[in-house]
Coordinates of C-alpha atoms in Angstrom, one line a residue:
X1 CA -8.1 -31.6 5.6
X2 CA -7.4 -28.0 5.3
X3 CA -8.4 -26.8 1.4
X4 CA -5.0 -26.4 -0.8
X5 CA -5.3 -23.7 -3.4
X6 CA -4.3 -23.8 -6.8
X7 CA -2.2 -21.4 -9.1
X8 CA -3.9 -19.3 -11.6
X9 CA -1.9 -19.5 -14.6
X10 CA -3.5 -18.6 -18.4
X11 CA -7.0 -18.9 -17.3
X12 CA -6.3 -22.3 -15.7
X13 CA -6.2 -23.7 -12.1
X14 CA -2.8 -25.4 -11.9
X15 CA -1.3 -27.2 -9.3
X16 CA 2.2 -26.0 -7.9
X17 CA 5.4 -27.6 -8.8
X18 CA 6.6 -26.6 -4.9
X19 CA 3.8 -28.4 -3.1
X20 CA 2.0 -25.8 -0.5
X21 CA 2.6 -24.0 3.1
X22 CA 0.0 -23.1 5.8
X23 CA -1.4 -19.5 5.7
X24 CA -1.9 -19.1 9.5
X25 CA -4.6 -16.9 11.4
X26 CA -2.3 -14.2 13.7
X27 CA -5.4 -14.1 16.2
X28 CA -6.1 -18.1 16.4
X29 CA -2.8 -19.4 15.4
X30 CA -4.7 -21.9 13.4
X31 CA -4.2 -22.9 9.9
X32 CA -6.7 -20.6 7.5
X33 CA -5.4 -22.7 4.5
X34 CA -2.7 -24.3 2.2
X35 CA -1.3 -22.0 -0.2
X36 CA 0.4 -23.0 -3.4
X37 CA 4.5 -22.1 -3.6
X38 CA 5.1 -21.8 -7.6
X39 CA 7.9 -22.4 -9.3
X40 CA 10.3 -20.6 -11.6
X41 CA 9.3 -22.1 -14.6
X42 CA 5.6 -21.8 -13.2
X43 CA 5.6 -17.9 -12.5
X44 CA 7.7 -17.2 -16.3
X45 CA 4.7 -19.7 -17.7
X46 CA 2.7 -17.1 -16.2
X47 CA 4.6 -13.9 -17.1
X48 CA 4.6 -15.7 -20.6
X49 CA 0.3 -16.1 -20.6
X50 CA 0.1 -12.6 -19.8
X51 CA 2.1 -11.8 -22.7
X52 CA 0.6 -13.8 -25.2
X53 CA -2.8 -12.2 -24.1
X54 CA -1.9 -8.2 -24.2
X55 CA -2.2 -8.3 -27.8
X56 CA -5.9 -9.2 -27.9
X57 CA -7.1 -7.5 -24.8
X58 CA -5.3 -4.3 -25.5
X59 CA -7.0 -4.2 -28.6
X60 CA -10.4 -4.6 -27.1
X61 CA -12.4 -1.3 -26.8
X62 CA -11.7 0.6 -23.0
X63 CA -15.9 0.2 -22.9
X64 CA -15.8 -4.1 -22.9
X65 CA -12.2 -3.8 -20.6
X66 CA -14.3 -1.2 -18.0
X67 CA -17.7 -3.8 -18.6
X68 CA -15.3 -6.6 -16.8
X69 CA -14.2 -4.4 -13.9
X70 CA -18.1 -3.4 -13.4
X71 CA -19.0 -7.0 -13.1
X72 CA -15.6 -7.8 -11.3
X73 CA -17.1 -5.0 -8.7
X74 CA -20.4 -6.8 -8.5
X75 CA -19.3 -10.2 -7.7
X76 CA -16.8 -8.7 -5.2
X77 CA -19.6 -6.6 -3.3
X78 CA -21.6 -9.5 -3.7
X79 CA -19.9 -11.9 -1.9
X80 CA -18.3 -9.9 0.7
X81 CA -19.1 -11.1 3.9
X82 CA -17.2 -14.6 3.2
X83 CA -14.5 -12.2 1.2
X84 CA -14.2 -10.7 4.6
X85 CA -14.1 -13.4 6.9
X86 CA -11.2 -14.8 4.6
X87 CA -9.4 -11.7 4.9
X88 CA -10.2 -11.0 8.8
X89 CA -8.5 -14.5 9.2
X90 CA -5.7 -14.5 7.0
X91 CA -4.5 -11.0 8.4
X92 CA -6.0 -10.2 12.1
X93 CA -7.9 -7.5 10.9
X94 CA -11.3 -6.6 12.9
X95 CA -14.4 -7.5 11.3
X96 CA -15.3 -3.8 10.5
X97 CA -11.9 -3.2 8.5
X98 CA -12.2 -6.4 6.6
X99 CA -15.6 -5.4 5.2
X100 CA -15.2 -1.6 5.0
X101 CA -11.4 -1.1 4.5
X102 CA -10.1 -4.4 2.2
X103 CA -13.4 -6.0 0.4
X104 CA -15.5 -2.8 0.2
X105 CA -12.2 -0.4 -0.7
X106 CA -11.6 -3.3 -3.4
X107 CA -15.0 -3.4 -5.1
X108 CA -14.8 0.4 -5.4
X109 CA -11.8 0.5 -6.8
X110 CA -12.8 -2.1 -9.9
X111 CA -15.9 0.2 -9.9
X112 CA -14.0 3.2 -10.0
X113 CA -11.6 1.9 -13.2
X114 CA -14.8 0.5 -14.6
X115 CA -15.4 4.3 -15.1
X116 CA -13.6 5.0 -18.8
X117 CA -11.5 8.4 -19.3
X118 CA -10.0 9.3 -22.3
X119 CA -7.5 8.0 -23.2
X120 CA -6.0 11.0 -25.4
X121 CA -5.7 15.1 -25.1
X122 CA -5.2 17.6 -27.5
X123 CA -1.9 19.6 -27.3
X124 CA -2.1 23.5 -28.4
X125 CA -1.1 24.1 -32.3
X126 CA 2.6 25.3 -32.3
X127 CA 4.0 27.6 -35.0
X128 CA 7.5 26.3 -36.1
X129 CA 10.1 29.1 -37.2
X130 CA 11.4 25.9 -39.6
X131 CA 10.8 22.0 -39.5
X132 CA 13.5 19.7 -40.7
X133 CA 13.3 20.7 -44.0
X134 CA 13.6 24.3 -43.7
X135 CA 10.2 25.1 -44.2
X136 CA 8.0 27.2 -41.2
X137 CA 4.9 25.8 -40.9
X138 CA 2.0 24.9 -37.8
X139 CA 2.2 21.6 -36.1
X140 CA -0.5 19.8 -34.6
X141 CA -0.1 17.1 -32.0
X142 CA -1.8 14.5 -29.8
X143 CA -0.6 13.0 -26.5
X144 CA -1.8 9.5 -26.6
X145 CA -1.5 7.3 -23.6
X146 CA -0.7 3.7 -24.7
X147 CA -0.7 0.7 -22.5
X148 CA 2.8 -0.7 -21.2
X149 CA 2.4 -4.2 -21.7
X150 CA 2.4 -7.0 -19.1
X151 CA 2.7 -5.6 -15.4
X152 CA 3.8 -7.8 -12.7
X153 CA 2.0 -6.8 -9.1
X154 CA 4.1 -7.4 -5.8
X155 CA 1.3 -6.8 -3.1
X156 CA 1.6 -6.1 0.7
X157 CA 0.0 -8.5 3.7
X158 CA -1.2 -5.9 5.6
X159 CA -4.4 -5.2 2.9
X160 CA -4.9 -8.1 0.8
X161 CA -7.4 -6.5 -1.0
X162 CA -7.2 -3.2 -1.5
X163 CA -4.0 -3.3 -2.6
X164 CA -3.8 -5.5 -5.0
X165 CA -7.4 -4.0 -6.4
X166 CA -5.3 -0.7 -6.6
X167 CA -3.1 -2.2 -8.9
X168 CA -4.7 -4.8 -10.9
X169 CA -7.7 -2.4 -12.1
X170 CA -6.2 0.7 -13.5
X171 CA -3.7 -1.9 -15.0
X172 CA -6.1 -4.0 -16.6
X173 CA -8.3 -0.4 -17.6
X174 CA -5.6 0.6 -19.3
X175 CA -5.2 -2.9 -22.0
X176 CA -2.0 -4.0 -20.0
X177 CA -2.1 -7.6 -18.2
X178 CA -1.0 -8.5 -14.9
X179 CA 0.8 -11.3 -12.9
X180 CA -0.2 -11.0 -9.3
X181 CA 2.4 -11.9 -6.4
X182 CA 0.6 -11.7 -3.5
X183 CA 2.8 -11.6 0.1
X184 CA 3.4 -14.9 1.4
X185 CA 1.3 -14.2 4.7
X186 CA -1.8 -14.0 3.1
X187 CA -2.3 -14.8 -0.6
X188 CA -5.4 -16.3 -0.4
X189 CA -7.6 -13.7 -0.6
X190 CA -6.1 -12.7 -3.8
X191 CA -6.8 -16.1 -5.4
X192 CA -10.6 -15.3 -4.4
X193 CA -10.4 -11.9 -6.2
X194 CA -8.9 -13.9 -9.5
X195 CA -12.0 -15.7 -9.6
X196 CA -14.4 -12.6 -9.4
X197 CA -12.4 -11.7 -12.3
X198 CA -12.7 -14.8 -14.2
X199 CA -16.3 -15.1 -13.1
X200 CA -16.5 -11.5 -14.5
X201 CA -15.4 -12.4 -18.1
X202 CA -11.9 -11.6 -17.9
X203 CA -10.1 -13.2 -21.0
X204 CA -7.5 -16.5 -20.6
X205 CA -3.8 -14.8 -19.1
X206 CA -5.0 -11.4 -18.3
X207 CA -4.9 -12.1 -15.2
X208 CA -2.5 -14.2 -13.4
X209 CA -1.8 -15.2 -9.8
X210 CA 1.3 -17.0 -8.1
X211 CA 2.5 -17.6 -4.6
X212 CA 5.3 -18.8 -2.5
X213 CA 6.7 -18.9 0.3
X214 CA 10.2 -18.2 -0.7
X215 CA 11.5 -15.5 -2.2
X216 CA 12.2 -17.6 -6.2
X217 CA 8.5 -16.3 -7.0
X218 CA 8.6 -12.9 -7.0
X219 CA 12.4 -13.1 -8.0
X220 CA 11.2 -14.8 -10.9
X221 CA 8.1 -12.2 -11.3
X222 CA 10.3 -9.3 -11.6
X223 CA 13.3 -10.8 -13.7
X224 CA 11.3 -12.6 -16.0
X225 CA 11.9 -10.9 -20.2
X226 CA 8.0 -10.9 -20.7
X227 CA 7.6 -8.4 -18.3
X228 CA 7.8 -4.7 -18.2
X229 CA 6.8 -3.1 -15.6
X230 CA 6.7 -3.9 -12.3
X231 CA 4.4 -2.1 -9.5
X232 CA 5.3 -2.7 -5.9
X233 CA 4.1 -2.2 -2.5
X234 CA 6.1 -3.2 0.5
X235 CA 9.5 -2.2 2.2
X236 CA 11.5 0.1 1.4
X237 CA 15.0 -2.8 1.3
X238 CA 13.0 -5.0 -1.0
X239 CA 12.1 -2.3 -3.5
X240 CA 15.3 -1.2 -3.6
X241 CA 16.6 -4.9 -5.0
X242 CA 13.6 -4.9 -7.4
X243 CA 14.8 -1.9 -8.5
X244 CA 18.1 -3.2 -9.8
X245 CA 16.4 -6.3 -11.4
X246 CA 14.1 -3.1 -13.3
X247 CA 17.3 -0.8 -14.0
X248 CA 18.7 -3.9 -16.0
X249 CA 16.1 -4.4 -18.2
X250 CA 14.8 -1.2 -18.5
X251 CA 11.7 -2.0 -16.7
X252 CA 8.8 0.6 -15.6
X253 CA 8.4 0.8 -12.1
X254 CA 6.1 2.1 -9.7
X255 CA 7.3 1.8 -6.1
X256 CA 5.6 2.2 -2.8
X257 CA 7.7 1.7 -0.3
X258 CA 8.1 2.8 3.6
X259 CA 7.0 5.4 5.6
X260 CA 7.7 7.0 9.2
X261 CA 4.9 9.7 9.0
X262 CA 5.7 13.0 10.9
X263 CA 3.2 14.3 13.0
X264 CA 3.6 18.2 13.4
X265 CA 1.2 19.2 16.4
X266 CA 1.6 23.1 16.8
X267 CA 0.7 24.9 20.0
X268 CA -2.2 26.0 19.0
X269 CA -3.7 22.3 17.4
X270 CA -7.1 20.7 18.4
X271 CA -5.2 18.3 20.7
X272 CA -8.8 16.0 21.2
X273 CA -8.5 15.9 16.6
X274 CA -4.5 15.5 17.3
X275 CA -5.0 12.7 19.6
X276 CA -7.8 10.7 17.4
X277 CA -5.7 11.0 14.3
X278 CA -2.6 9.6 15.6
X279 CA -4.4 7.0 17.6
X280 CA -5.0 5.2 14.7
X281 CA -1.3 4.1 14.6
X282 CA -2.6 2.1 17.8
X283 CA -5.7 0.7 15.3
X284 CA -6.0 0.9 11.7
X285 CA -4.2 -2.4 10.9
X286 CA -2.2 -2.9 13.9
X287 CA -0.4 0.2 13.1
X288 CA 0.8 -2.1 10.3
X289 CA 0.4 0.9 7.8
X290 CA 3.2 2.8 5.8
X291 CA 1.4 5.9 6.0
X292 CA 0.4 6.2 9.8
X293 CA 1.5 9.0 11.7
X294 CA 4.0 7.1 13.7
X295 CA 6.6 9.9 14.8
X296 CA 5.0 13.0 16.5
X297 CA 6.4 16.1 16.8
X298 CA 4.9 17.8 19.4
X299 CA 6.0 22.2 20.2
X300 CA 6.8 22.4 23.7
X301 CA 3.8 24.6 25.1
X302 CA 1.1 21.3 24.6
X303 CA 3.9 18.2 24.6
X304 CA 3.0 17.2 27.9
X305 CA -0.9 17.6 27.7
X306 CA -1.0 15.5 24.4
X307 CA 1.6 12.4 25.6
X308 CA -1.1 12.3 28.5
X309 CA -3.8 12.3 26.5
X310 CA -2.3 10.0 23.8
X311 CA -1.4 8.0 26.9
X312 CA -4.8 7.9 27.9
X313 CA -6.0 7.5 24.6
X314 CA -4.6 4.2 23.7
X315 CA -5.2 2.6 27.1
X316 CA -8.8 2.5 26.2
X317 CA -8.3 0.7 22.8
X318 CA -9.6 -2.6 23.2
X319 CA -7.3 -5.5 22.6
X320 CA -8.2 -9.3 21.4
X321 CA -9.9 -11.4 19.0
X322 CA -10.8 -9.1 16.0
X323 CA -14.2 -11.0 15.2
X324 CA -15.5 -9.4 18.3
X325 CA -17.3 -6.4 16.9
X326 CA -16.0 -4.5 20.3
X327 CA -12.5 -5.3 19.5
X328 CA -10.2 -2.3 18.0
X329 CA -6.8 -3.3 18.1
X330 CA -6.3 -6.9 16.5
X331 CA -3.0 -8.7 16.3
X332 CA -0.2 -8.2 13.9
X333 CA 0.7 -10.6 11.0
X334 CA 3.2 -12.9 12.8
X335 CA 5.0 -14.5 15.6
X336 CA 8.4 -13.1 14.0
X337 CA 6.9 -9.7 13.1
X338 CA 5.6 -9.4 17.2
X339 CA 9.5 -10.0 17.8
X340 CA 10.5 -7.8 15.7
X341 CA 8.3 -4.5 17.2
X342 CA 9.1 -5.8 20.7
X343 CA 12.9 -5.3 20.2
X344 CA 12.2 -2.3 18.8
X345 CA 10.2 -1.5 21.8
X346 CA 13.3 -2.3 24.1
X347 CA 15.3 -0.5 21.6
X348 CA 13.7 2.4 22.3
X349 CA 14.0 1.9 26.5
X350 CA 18.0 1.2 25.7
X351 CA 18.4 5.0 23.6
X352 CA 16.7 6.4 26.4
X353 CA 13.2 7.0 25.9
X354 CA 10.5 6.4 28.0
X355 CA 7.6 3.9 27.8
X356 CA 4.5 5.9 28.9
X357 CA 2.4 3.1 28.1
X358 CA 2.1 -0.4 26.6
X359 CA 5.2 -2.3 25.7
X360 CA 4.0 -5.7 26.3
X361 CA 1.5 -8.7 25.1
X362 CA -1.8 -8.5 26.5
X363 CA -2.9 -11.6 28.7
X364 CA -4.7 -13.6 25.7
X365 CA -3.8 -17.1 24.9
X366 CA -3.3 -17.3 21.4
X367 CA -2.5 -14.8 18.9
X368 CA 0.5 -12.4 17.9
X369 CA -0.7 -9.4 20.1
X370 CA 1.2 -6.2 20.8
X371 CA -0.2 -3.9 23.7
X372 CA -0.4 -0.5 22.0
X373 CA 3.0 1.7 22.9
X374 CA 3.5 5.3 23.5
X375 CA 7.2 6.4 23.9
X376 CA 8.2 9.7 24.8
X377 CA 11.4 11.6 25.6
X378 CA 12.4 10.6 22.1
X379 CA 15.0 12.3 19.9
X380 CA 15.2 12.4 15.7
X381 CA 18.5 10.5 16.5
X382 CA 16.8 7.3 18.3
X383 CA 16.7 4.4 15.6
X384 CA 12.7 3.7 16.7
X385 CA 12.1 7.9 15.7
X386 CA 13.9 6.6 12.2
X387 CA 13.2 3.0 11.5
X388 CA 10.0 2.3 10.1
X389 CA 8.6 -0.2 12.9
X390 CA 4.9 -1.1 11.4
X391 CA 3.4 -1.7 14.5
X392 CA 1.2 0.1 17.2
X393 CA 4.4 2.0 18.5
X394 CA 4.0 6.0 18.7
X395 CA 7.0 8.3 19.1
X396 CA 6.8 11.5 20.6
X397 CA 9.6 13.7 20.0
X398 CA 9.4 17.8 21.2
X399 CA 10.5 21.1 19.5
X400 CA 10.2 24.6 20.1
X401 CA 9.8 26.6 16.9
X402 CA 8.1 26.0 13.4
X403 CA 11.8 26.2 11.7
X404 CA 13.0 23.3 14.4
X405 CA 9.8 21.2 13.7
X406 CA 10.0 21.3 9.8
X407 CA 13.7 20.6 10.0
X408 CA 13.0 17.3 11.9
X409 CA 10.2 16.3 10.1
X410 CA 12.3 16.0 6.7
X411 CA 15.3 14.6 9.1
X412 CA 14.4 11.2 7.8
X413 CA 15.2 8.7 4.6
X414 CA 11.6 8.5 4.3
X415 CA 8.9 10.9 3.2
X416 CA 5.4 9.3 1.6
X417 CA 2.9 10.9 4.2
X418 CA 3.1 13.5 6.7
X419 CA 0.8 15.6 9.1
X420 CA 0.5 19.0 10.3
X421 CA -2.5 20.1 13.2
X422 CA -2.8 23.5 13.7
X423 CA -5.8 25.3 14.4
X424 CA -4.8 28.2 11.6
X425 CA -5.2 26.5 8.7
X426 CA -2.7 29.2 6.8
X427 CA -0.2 28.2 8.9
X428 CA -0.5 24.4 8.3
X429 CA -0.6 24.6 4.7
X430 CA 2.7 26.8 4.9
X431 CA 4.3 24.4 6.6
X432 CA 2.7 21.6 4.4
X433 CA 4.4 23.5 1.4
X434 CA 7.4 23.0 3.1
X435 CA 7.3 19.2 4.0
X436 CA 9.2 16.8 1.5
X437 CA 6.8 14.3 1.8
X438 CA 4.7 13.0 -1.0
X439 CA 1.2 14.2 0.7
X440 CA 0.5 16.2 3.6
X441 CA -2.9 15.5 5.4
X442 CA -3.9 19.1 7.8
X443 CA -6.1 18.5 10.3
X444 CA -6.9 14.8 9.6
X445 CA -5.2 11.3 8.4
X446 CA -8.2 10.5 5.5
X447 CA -7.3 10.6 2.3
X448 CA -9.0 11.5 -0.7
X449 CA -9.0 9.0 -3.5
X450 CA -8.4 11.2 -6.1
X451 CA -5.4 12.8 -5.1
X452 CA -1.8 11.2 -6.5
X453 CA -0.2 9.0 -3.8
X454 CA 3.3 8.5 -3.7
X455 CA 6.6 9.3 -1.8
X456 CA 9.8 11.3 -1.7
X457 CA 13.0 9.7 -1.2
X458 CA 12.9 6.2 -0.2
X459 CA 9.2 5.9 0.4
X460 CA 9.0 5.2 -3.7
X461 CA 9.1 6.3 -7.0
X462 CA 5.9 7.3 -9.0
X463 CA 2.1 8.2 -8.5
X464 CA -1.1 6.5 -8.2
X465 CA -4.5 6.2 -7.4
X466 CA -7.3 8.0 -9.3
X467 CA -6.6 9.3 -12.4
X468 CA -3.0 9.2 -11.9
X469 CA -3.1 5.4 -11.6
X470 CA -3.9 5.3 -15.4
X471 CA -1.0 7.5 -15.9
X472 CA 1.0 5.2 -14.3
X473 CA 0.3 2.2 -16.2
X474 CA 0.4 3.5 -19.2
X475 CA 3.3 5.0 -21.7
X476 CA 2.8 8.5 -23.2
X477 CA 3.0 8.5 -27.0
X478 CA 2.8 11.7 -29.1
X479 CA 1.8 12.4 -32.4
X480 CA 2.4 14.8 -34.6
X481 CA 1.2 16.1 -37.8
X482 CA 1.3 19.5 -40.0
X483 CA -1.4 21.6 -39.3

């Protein structure tokens, strides 16, 4: 019998009121596991552990809190090859990104947070004309940051690791506690990083993890009055209902929401840089990414020359079972999810563009495959160049000038990550300036870790990652005293 999992629940192993569902493999269609579906009264028993422990573990020195996340780290690198397999099977990811890009990003984020920063800065002496009782005088002052209090995570399926590391170690750095949602498609990697933490030392209702299938647990996650703050990562519609459940009660959030990347090649771009960076639409997840650089906009004098070799590009991506080390383009996360890119797909043919390659399932016999897809003779207009499809889809869209291609790449609802090539790297960071987009990658789709992450508009509200990510969880308290 396939293994059922357990709930984590105030440092306990609890079985789930709502029995359990199958977590499916999207490249085998087999059942990975049985995942637990948590009640209500299950995920506020949770919400309600996680309260009773921020006292105490907000209390403990930021050295003992970073000493967990070191060890958390070392169990996490430690066991990564089964980590991997578990996450290569619960979300069709190749081999190579399971390791590198979800197990191996996660241990280095706990390492990273196990790193402690101070928690307070010195503001300059200010010289008063007259305090509240008339009297002139020098003021002093400290900004403090103070932990929020008990943080509920809402993760994403497309890294079931990374993000949720993201989260639950600058969270747990900072003295707060955390619930952990994880998405329904594959939780169960997040129940294996709860026990690297509890293996690691982590007190009883730090951390906490639920699951389900239907939407009652994170419903109950977000509403629940032990909370207060809620950090999310997932589409752009679902943030925006959490957001009224946060507006009510007056809840912290930090939203991460959707993305349709614009992709500004210039005429005088690298095309063969161009061309790798947006491949990875075709790759890096299944194009199953908020921040891929799904809608290019390419100036006239090199749009044909880079459909072709975009074209030509993602032709040679191999596509099939991702535990063949050869294998580049795994499948996406589900049977609806494949549905739902393909109607995009003949969405697009309907508005008029054309398919210049891909548009189909590849000739494999199981798994939820879509043939990496190039459309061209797009226009801003077309719903595919404005819906956020999370797929391997690539739009191609032309424009003459640098005034027409800025004005379509902030012709959009969204705006977390956008891309300029040029091979005059003055001009790409004055267009950069000019992007509303919450980071701007010239020349390349890498990131550095460091740097805030975020979006404009309705790709989310707030910053993280790095330093920032402490900022995030954490309140801002000043203090002030005569000097």
């Amino acid at each position: 019998m396939t293994a059922r999992q357990s709930l984590f629940v105030g440092g306990s192993w609890v079985e789930p009121d709502g029995g359990h569902y199958e977590v499916i493999d999207p490249a085998t269609e087999q059942t990975v596991g049985r995942a637990p579906e948590a009640s209500r009264d299950q995920v506020h028993a949770a919400c309600a552990a996680a309260r009773e422990a921020f006292g105490p573990w907000s209390a403990t020195p930021a050295e003992e809190r970073a000493a967990v996340l070191a060890r958390a780290a070392d169990i996490i690198r430690d066991r990564l090859v089964p980590y991997a397999e578990l996450a290569r099977a619960e979300t069709g990811a190749t081999t190579g990104t399971a390791r590198g890009m979800q197990v191996g990003v996660a241990a280095a984020r706990f390492r990273r947070y196990a790193r402690v920063e101070p928690a307070e800065w010195p503001i300059p002496p200010q010289i008063n004309e007259a305090g509240p009782m008339g009297r002139a005088g020098v003021m002093g002052a400290l900004a403090v940051r103070q932990p929020v209090g008990v943080v509920t995570c809402i993760t994403s399926y497309n890294n079931p690791w990374a993000n949720p590391a993201g989260k639950i170690a600058p969270a747990l750095a900072m003295g707060n506690t955390v619930v952990v949602k994880p998405a329904p498609q594959d939780p169960l990697s997040v129940y294996r990083m709860a026990e690297a933490l509890e293996a690691a030392g982590v007190p009883r209702g730090v951390v906490n993890v639920v699951s389900g299938a239907r939407t009652e647990a994170g419903e109950a996650a977000v509403d629940s009055p032990d909370v207060d703050m809620v950090s999310f990562t997932g589409s752009t519609a679902v943030g925006q209902r959490i957001a009224e459940v946060c507006g009510r009660g007056m809840k912290r959030q930090l939203m991460e929401l959707g993305g349709k990347g614009a992709a500004i090649v210039l005429d005088d771009a690298d095309l063969g840089s161009a061309v790798a960076g947006i491949g990875t639409t075709f790759s890096f997840y299944s194009g199953q990414i908020c921040t891929a650089p799904t809608r290019v906009l390419a100036q006239r004098g090199i749009y044909d020359r880079l459909v072709e070799q975009l074209a030509a590009y993602a032709r040679r991506l191999k596509v099939g079972d991702p535990r063949e080390p050869d294998t580049v383009v795994g499948p996406v996360i589900s049977a609806t999810h494949r549905d739902r890119v393909e109607s995009y797909v003949e969405l697009g043919r309907k508005e008029g563009a054309t398919v210049v390659t891909g548009g189909d399932r590849p000739a494999l016999p199981t798994g939820f495959y879509v043939t990496p897809t190039l459309l061209a003779d797009c226009t801003n207009d077309m719903r595919v160049a404005r819906e956020e499809i999370f797929g391997p889809v690539v739009v191609v869209i032309p424009f003459d000038d640098e005034e027409e291609g800025v004005a379509l790449a902030n012709d959009t609802d969204y705006g977390l990550i956008d891309y300029v090539w040029s091979g005059d790297v003055a001009r790409a960071f004055r267009l950069a300036r000019r992007l509303r987009a919450g980071g701007v990658g010239i020349n390349t789709v890498g990131r550095n870790m460091e740097a805030p992450f975020g979006g404009f508009k309705k790709s989310g509200v707030g910053r993280d990652v790095g330093s920032y990510a402490l900022h995030a969880y954490s309140e801002v308290q000043a203090i002030v005293w005569p000097g």
